[in-house]
Short mmCIF file of N, CA and C in Angstrom, two decimals:
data_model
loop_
_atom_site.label_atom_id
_atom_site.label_comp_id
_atom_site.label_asym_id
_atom_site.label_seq_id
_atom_site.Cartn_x
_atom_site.Cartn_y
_atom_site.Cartn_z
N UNK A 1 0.81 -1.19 0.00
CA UNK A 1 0.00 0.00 0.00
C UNK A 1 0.86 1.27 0.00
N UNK A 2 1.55 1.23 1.03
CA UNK A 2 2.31 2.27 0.58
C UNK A 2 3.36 2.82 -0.28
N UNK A 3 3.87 1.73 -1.36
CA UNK A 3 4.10 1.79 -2.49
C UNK A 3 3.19 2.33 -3.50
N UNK A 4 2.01 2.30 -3.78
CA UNK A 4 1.01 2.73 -4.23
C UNK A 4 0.74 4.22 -3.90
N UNK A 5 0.82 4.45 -2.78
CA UNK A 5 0.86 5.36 -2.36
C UNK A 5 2.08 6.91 -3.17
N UNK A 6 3.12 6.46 -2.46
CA UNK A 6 4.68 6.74 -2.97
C UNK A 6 4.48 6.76 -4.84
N UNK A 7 3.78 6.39 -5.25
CA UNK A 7 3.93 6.25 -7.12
C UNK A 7 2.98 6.82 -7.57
N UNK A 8 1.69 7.07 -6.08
CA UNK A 8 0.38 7.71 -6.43
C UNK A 8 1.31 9.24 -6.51
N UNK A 9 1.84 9.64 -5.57
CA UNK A 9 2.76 11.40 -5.31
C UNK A 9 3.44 11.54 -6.30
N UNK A 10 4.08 10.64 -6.50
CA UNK A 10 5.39 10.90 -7.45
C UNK A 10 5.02 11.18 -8.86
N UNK A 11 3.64 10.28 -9.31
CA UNK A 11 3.01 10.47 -10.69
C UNK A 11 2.23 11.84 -10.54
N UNK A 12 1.95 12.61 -9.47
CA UNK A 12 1.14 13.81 -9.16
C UNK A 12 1.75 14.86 -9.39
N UNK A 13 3.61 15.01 -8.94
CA UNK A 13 4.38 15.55 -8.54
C UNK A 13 5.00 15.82 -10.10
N UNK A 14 5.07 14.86 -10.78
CA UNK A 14 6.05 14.74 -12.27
C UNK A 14 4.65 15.29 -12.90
N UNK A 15 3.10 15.02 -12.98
CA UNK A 15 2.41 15.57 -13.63
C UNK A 15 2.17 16.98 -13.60
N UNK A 16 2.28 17.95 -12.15
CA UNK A 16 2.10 19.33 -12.42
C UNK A 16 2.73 19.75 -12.37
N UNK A 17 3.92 19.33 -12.32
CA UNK A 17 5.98 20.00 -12.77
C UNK A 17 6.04 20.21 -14.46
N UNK A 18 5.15 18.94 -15.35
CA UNK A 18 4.84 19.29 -16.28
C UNK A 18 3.63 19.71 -16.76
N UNK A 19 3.30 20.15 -15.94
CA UNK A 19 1.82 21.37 -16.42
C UNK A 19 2.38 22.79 -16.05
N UNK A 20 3.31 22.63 -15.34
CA UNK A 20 3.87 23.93 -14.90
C UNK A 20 4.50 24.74 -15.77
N UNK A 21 5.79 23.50 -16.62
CA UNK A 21 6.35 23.87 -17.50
C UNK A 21 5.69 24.26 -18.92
N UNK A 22 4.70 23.73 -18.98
CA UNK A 22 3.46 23.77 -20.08
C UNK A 22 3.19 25.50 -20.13
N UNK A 23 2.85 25.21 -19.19
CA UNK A 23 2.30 26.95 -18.81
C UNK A 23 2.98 28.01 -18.92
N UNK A 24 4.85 27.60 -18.30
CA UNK A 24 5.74 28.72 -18.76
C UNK A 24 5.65 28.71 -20.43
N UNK A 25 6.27 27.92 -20.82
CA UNK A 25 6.15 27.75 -22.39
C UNK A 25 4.87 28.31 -22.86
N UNK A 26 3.60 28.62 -22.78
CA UNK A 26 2.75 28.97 -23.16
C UNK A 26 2.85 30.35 -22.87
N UNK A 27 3.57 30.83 -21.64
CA UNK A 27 3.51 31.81 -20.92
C UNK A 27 4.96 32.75 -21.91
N UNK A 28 6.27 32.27 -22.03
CA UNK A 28 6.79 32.66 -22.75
C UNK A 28 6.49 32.82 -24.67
N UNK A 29 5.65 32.08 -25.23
CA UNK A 29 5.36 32.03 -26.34
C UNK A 29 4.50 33.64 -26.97
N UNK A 30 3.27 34.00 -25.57
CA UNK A 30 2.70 35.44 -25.64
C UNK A 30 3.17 36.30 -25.53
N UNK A 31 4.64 36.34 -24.97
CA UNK A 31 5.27 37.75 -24.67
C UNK A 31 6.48 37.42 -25.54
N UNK A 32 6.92 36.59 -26.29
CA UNK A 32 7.06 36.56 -27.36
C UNK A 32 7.03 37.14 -28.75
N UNK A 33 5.34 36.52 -28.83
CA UNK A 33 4.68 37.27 -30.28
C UNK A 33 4.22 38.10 -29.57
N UNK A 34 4.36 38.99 -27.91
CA UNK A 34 3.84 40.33 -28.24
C UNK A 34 4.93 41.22 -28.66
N UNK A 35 6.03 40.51 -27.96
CA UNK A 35 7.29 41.62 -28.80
C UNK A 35 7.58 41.29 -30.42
N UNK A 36 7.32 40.56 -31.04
CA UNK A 36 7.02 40.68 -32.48
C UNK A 36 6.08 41.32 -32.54
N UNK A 37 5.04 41.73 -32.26
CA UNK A 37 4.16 42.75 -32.71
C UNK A 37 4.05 44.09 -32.09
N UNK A 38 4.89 44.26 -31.17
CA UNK A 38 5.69 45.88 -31.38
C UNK A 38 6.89 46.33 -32.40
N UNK A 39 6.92 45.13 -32.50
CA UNK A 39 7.86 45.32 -33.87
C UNK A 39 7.90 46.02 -34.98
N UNK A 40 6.29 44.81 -35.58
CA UNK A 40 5.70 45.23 -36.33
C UNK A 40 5.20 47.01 -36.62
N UNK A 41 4.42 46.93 -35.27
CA UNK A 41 4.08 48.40 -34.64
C UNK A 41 5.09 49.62 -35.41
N UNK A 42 6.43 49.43 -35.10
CA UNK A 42 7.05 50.32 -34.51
C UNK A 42 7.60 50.53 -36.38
N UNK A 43 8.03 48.80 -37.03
CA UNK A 43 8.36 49.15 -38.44
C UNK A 43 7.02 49.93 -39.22
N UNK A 44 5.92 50.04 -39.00
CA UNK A 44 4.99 50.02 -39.81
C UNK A 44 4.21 51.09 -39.39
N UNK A 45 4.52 52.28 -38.75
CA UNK A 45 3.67 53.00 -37.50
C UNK A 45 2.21 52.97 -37.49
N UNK A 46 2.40 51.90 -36.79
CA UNK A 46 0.99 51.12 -36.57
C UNK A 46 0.70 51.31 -34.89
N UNK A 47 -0.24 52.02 -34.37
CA UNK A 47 -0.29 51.86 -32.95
C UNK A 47 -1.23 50.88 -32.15
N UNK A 48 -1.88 49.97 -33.21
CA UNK A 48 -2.78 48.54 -32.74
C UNK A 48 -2.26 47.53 -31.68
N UNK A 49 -0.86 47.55 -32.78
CA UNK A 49 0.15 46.58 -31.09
C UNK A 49 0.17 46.68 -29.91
N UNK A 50 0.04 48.27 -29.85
CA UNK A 50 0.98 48.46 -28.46
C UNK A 50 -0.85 49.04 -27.81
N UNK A 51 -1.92 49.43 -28.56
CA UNK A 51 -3.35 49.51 -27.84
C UNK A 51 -3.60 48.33 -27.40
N UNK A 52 -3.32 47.24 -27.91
CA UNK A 52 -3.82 45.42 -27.73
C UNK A 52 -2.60 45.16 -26.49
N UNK A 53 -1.84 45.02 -26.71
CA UNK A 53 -0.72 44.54 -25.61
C UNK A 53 -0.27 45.36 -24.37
N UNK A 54 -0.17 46.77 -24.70
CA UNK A 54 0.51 47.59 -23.22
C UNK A 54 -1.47 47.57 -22.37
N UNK A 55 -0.55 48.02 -21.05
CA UNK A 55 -1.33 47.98 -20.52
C UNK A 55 -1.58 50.26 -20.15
N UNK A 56 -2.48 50.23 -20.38
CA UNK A 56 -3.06 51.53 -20.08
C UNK A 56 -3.51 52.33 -18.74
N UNK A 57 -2.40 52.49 -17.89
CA UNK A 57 -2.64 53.22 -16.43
C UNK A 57 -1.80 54.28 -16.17
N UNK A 58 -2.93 55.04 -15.49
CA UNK A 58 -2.02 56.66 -15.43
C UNK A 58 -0.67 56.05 -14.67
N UNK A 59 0.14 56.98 -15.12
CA UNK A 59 1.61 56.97 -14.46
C UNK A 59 2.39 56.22 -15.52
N UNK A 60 1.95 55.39 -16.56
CA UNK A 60 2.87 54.50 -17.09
C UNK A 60 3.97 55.57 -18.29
N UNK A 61 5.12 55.04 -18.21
CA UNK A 61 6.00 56.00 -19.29
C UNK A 61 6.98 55.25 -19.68
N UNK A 62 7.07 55.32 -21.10
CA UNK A 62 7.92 54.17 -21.81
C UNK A 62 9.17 55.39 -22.33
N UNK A 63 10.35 54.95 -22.07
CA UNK A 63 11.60 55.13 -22.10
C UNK A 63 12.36 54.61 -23.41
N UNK A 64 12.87 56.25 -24.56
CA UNK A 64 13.80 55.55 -25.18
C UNK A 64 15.07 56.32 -25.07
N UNK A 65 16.08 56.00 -24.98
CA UNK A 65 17.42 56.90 -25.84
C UNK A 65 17.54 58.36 -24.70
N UNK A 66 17.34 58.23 -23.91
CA UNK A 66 17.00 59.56 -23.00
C UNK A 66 15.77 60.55 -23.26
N UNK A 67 14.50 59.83 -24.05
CA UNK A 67 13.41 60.59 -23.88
C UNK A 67 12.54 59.85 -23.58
N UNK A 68 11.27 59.86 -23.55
CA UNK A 68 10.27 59.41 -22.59
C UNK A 68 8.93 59.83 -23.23
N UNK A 69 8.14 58.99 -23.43
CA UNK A 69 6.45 58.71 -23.81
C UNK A 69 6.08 59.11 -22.23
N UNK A 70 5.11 59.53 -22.06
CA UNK A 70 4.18 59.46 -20.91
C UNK A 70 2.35 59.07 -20.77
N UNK A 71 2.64 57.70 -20.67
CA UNK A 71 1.34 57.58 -21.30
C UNK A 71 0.91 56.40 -22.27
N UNK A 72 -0.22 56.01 -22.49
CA UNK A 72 -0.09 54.67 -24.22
C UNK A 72 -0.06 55.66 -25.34
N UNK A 73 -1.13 56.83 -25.05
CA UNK A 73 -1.40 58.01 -25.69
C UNK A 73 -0.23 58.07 -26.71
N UNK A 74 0.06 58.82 -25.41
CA UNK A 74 1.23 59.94 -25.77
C UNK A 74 2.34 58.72 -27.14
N UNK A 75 2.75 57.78 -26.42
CA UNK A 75 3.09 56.55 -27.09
C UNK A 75 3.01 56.55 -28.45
N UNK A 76 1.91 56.36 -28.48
CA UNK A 76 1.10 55.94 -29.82
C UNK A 76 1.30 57.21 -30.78
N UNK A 77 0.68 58.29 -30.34
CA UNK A 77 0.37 59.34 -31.01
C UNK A 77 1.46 60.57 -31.32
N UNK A 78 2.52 59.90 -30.50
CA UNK A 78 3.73 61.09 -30.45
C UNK A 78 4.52 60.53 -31.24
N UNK A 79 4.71 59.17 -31.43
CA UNK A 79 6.00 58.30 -31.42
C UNK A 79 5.77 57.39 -32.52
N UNK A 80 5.14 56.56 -32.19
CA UNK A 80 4.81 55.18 -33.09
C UNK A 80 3.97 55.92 -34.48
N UNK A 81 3.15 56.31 -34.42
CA UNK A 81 2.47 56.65 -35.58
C UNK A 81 3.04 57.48 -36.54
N UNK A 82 3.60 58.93 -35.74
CA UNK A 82 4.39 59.88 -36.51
C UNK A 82 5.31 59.32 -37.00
N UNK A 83 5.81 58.53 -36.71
CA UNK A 83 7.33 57.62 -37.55
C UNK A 83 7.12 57.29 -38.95
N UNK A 84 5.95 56.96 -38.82
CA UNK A 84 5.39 55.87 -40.32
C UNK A 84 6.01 57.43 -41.94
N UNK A 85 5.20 58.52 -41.78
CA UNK A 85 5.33 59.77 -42.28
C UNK A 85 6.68 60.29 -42.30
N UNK A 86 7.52 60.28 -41.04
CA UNK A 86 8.60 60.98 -40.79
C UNK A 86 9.95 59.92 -41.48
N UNK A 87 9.61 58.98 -41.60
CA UNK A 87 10.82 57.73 -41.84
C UNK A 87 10.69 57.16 -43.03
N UNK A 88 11.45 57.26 -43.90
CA UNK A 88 11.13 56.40 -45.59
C UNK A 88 11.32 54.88 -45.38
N UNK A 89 12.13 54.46 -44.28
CA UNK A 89 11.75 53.30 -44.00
C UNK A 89 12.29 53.40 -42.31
N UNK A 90 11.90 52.01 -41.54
CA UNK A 90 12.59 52.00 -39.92
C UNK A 90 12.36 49.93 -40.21
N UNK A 91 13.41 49.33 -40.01
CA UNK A 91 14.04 48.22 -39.53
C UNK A 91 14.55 48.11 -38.15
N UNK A 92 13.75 47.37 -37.70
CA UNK A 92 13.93 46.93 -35.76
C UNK A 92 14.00 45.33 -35.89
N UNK A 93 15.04 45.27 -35.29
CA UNK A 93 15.57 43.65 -34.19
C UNK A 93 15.33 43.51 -33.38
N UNK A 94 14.24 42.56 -32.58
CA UNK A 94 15.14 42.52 -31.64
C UNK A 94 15.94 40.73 -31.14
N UNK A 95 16.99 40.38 -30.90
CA UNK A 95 17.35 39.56 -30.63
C UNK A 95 17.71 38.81 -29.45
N UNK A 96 18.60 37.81 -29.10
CA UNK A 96 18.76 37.44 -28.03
C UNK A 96 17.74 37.62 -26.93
N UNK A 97 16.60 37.37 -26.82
CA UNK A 97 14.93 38.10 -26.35
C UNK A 97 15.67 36.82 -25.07
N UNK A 98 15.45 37.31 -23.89
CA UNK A 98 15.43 36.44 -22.45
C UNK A 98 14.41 36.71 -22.02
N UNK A 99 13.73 35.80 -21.44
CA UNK A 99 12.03 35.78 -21.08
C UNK A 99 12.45 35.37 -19.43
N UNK A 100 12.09 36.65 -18.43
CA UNK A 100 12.07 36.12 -16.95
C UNK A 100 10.24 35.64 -16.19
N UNK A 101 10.17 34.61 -15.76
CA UNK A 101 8.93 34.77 -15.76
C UNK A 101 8.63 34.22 -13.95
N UNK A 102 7.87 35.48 -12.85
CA UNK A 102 7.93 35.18 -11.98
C UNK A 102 6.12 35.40 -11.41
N UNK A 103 5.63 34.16 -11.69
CA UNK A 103 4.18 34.46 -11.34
C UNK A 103 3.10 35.74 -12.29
N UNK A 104 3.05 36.48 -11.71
CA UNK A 104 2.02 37.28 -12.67
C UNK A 104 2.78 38.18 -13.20
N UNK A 105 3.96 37.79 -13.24
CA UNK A 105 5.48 39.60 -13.25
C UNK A 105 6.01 38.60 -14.13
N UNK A 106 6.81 39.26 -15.41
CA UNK A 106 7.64 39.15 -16.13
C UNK A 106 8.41 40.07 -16.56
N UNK A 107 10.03 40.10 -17.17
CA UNK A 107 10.56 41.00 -17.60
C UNK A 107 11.17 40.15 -18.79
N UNK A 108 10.86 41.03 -19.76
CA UNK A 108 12.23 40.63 -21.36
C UNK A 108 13.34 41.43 -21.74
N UNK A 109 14.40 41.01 -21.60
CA UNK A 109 15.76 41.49 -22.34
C UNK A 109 15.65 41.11 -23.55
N UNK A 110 16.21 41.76 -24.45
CA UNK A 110 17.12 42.18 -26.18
C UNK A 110 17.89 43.04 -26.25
N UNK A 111 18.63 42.19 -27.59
CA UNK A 111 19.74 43.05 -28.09
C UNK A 111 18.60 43.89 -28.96
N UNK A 112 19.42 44.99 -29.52
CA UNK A 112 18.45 45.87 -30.36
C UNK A 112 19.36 46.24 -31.68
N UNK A 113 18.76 46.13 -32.87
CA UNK A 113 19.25 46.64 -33.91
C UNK A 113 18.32 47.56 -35.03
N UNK A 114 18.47 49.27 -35.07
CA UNK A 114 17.50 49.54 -35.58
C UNK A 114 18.31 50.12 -36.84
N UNK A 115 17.71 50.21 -37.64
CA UNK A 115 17.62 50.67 -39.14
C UNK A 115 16.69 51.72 -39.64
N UNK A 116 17.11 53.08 -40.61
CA UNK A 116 16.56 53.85 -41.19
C UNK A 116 16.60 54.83 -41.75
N UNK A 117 15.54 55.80 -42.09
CA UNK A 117 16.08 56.64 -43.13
C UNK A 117 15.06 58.58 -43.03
N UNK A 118 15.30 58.96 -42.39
CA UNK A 118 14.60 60.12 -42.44
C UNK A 118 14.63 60.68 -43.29
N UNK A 119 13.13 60.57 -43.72
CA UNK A 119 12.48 61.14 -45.31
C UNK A 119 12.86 63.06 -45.12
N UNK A 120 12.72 63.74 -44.42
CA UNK A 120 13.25 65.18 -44.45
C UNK A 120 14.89 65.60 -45.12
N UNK A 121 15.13 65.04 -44.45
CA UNK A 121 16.65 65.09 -44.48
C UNK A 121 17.75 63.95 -45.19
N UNK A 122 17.04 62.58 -45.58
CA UNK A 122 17.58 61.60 -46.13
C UNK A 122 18.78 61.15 -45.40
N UNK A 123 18.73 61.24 -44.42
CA UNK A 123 19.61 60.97 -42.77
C UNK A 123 19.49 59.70 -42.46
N UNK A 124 20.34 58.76 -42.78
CA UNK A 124 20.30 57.43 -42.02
C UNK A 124 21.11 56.90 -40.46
N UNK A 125 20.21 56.32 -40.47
CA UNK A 125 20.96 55.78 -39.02
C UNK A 125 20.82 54.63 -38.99
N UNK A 126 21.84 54.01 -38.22
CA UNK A 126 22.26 52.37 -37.79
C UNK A 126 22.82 52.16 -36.48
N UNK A 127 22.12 51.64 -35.16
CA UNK A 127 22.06 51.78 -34.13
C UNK A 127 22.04 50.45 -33.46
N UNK A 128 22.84 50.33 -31.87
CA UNK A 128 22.49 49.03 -31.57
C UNK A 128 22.18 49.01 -30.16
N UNK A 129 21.94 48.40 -29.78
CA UNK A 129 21.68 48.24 -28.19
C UNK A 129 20.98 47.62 -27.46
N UNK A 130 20.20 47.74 -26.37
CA UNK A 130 19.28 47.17 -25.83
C UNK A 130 17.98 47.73 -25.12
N UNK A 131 17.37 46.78 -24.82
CA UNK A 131 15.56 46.96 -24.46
C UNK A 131 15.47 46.01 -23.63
N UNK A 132 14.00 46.64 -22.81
CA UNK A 132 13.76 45.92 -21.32
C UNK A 132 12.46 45.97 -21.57
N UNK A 133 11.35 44.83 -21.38
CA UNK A 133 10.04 44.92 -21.37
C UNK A 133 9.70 44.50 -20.14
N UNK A 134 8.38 45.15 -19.39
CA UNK A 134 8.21 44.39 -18.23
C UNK A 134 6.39 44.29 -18.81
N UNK A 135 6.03 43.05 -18.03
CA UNK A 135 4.93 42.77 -18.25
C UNK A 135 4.29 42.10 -17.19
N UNK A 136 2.69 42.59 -16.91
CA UNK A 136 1.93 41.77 -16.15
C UNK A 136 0.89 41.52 -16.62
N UNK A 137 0.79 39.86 -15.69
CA UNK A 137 -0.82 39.00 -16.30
C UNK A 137 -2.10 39.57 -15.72
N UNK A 138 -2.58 40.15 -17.17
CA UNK A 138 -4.14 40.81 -16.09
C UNK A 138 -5.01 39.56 -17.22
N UNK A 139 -6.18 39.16 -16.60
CA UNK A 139 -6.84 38.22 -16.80
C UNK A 139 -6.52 37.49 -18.08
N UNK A 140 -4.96 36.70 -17.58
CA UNK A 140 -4.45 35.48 -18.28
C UNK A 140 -3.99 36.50 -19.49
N UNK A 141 -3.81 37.20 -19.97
CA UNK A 141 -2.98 37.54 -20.89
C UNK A 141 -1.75 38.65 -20.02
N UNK A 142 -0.82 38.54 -20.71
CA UNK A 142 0.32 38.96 -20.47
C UNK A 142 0.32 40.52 -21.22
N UNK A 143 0.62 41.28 -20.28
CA UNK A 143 0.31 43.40 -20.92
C UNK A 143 1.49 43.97 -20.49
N UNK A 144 1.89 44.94 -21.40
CA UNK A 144 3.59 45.04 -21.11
C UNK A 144 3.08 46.78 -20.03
N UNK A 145 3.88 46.35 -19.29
CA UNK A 145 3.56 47.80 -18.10
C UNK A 145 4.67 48.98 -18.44
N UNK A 146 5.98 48.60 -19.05
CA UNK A 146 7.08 49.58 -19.00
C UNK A 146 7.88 49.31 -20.31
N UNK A 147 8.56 49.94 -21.11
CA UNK A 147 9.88 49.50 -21.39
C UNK A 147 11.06 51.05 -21.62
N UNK A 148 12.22 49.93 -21.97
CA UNK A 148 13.33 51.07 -21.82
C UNK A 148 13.88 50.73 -22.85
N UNK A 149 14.68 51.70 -24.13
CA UNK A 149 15.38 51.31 -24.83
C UNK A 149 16.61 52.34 -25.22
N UNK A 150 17.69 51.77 -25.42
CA UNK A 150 18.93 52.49 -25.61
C UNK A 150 19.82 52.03 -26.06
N UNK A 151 20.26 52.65 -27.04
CA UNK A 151 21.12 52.50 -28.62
C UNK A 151 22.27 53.40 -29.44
N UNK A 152 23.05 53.42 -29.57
CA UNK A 152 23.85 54.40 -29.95
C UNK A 152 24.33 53.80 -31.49
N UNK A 153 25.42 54.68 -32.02
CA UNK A 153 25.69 54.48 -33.30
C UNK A 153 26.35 53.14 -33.27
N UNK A 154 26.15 52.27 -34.32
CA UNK A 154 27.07 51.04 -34.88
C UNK A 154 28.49 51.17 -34.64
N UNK A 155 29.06 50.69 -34.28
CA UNK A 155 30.82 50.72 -34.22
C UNK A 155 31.07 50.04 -35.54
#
């Protein structure tokens, strides 16, 4: 019996260790394709991404290069959209993506590689660096609360 017992735990124990892991993997896969679709966003000045995925609360302010969004608004409407007009083209990487995942809190690291061309001035730039996403689970989806990004010229 108490062998039965002992194989009853152990099969309980190995089953929600792998439901657990199920869940990270499911859990890393959304914040994933949500950072592919700020991507998208950001090549395409599209502000759908970042209305669907960030999360929208006073105080929030997304950080690039030493300036600062305040806001999804401000975000969207200062930044992401005006780009599309202002840029003949914009190419974004991001790579090496590390997914931390601690209960309803997550944070993502990347390398960053951006690309482009300011239609005014025909001014290109080639930039590299890195980005920080933080994200929390509000009813089972994963909403990015912050990020930071900073990049300087290509060496």
């Amino acid at each position: 019996m108490t062998k039965f017992v002992a194989i009853t735990m152990l099969s309980m124990l190995a089953f929600s260790s792998n439901a657990h892991d199920k869940s990270h993997m499911n859990d890393e896969k959304q914040i994933t394709h949500i950072i592919h679709q700020i991507k998208y966003g950001w090549e395409n000045g599209d502000g759908k991404p970042f209305r669907k995925h960030f999360l929208d609360f006073k105080g929030a302010r997304y950080f690039e290069s030493g300036g600062q969004n305040v806001g999804l608004t401000d975000l969207v409407e200062h930044h992401v959209e005006p780009e599309k007009d202002a840029l003949v083209f914009l190419n974004l990487d991001f790579s090496n993506i590390q997914i931390h995942i601690e209960d309803e809190f997550a944070w993502a690291l990347a390398d960053t590689a951006v690309k482009g061309e300011v239609r005014k001035s025909g001014k290109t730039f080639d930039k590299t660096g890195f980005q920080t996403f933080l994200f929390k689970k509000v009813d089972g989806d994963w909403k990015v609360l912050h990020t930071h990004s900073s990049s300087r010229n290509r060496k």
